[in-house]
Coordinates of C-alpha atoms in Angstrom, one line a residue:
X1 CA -83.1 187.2 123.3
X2 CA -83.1 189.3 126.1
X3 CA -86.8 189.4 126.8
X4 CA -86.4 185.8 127.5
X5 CA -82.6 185.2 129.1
X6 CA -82.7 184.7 133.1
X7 CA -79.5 187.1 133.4
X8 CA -79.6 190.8 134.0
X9 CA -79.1 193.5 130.9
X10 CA -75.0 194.5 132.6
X11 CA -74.3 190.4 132.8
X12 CA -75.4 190.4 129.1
X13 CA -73.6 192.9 128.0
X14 CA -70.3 191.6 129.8
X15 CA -71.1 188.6 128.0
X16 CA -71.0 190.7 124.5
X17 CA -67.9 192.6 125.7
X18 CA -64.1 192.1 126.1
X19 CA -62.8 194.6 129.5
X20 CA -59.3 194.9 129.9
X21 CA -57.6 196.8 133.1
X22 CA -55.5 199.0 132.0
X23 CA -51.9 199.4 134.3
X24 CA -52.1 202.0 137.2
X25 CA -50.4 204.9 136.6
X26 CA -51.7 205.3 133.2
X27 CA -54.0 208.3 132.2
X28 CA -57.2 208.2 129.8
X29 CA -55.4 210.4 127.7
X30 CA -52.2 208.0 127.5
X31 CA -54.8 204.8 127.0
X32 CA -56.7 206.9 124.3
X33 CA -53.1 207.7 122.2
X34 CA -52.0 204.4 122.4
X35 CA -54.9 202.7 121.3
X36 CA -55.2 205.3 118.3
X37 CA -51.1 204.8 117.7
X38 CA -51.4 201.2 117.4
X39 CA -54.4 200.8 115.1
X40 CA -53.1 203.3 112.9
X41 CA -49.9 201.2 112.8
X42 CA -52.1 198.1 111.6
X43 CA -53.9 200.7 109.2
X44 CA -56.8 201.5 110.5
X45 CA -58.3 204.9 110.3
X46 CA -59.6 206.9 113.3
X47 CA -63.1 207.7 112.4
X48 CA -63.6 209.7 115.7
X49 CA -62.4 210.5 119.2
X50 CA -65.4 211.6 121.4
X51 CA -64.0 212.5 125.0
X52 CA -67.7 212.3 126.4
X53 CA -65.7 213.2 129.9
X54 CA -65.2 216.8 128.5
X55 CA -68.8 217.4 127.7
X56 CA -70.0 215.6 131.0
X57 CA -67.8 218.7 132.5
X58 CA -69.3 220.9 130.6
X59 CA -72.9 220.2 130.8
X60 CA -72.6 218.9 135.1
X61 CA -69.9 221.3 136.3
X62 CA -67.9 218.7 137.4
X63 CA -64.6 219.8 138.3
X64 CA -63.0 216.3 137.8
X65 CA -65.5 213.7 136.3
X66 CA -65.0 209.8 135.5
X67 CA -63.3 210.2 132.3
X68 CA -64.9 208.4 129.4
X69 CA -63.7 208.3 125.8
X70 CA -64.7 206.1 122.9
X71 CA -62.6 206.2 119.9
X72 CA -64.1 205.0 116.8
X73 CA -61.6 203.1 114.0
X74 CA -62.5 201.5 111.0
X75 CA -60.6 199.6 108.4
X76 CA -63.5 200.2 105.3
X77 CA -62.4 196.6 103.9
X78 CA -63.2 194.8 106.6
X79 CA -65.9 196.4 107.6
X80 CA -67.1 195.6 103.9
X81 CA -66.4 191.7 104.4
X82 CA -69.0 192.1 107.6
X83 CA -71.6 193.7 105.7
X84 CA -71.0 191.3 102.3
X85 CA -72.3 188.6 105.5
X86 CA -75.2 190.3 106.6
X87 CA -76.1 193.9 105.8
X88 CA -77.1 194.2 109.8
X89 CA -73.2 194.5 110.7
X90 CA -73.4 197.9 109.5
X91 CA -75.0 198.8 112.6
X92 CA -71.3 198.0 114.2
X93 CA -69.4 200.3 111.9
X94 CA -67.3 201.8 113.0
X95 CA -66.0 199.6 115.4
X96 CA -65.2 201.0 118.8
X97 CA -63.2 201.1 121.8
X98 CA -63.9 202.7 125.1
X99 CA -61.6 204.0 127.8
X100 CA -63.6 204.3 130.6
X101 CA -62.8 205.5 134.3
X102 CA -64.6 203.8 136.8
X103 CA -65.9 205.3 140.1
X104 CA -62.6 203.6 141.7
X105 CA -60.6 205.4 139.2
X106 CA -59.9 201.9 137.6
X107 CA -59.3 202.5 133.7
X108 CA -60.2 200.3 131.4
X109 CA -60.1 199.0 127.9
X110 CA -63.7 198.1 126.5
X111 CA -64.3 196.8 123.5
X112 CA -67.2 194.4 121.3
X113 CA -65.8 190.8 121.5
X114 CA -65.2 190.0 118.5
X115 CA -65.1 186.4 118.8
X116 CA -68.9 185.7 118.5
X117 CA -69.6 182.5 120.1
X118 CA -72.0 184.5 122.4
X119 CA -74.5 185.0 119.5
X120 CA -74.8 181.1 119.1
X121 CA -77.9 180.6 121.4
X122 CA -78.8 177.0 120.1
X123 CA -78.5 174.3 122.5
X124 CA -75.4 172.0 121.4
X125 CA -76.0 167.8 121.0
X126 CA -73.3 165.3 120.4
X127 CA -74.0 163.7 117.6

């Protein structure tokens, strides 16, 4: 599909993605517990909390880098329902959502959409 579309990989992936600014004022950290708070409230699980910012530190030296975390949740039920459709949904589980810095120091909230009308590639006729 993307061998053949016109548009470039990041306008793809936008297309695949739902990007939320998050309000100024807010840290990663704040974003991150909120998102995790609220999920658990609507029982999900946290699978994983990987604050790549840290290691980017680490590894670069970087006294204050973009902060990036992707927090990984998972309700196991749904998840089972997506894979009970086709066995390839696997490869989105756990489901994630990214809090990512931008060079502007703009958070955001990136996630997968969901809503999957971007898969359906056929051309549409009236019939």
């Amino acid at each position: 599909f993307m061998m053949f579309s016109p548009l470039g990989v990041r306008d793809l992936l936008n297309i695949m993605a739902y990007k939320v600014p998050v309000k100024p004022g807010l840290s990663v950290d704040d974003v991150a517990a909120a998102v995790i708070a609220r999920a658990e409230k609507h029982g999900f699980l946290l699978v994983n909390r990987y604050q790549m910012w840290k290691e980017l530190q680490a590894k670069t030296g970087e006294a204050d880098p973009y902060k990036v975390e992707v927090i990984s949740i998972c309700d196991p039920l749904v998840s089972r329902d997506w894979m009970d459709y086709a066995p390839e949904m696997a490869l989105f589980v756990p489901p994630r959502i990214a809090v990512v810095e931008d060079r502007n120091r703009q958070i955001w909230l990136i996630m997968l959409d969901w809503d999957m009308h971007w898969l359906d590639t056929r051309p549409r006729y009236a019939i």
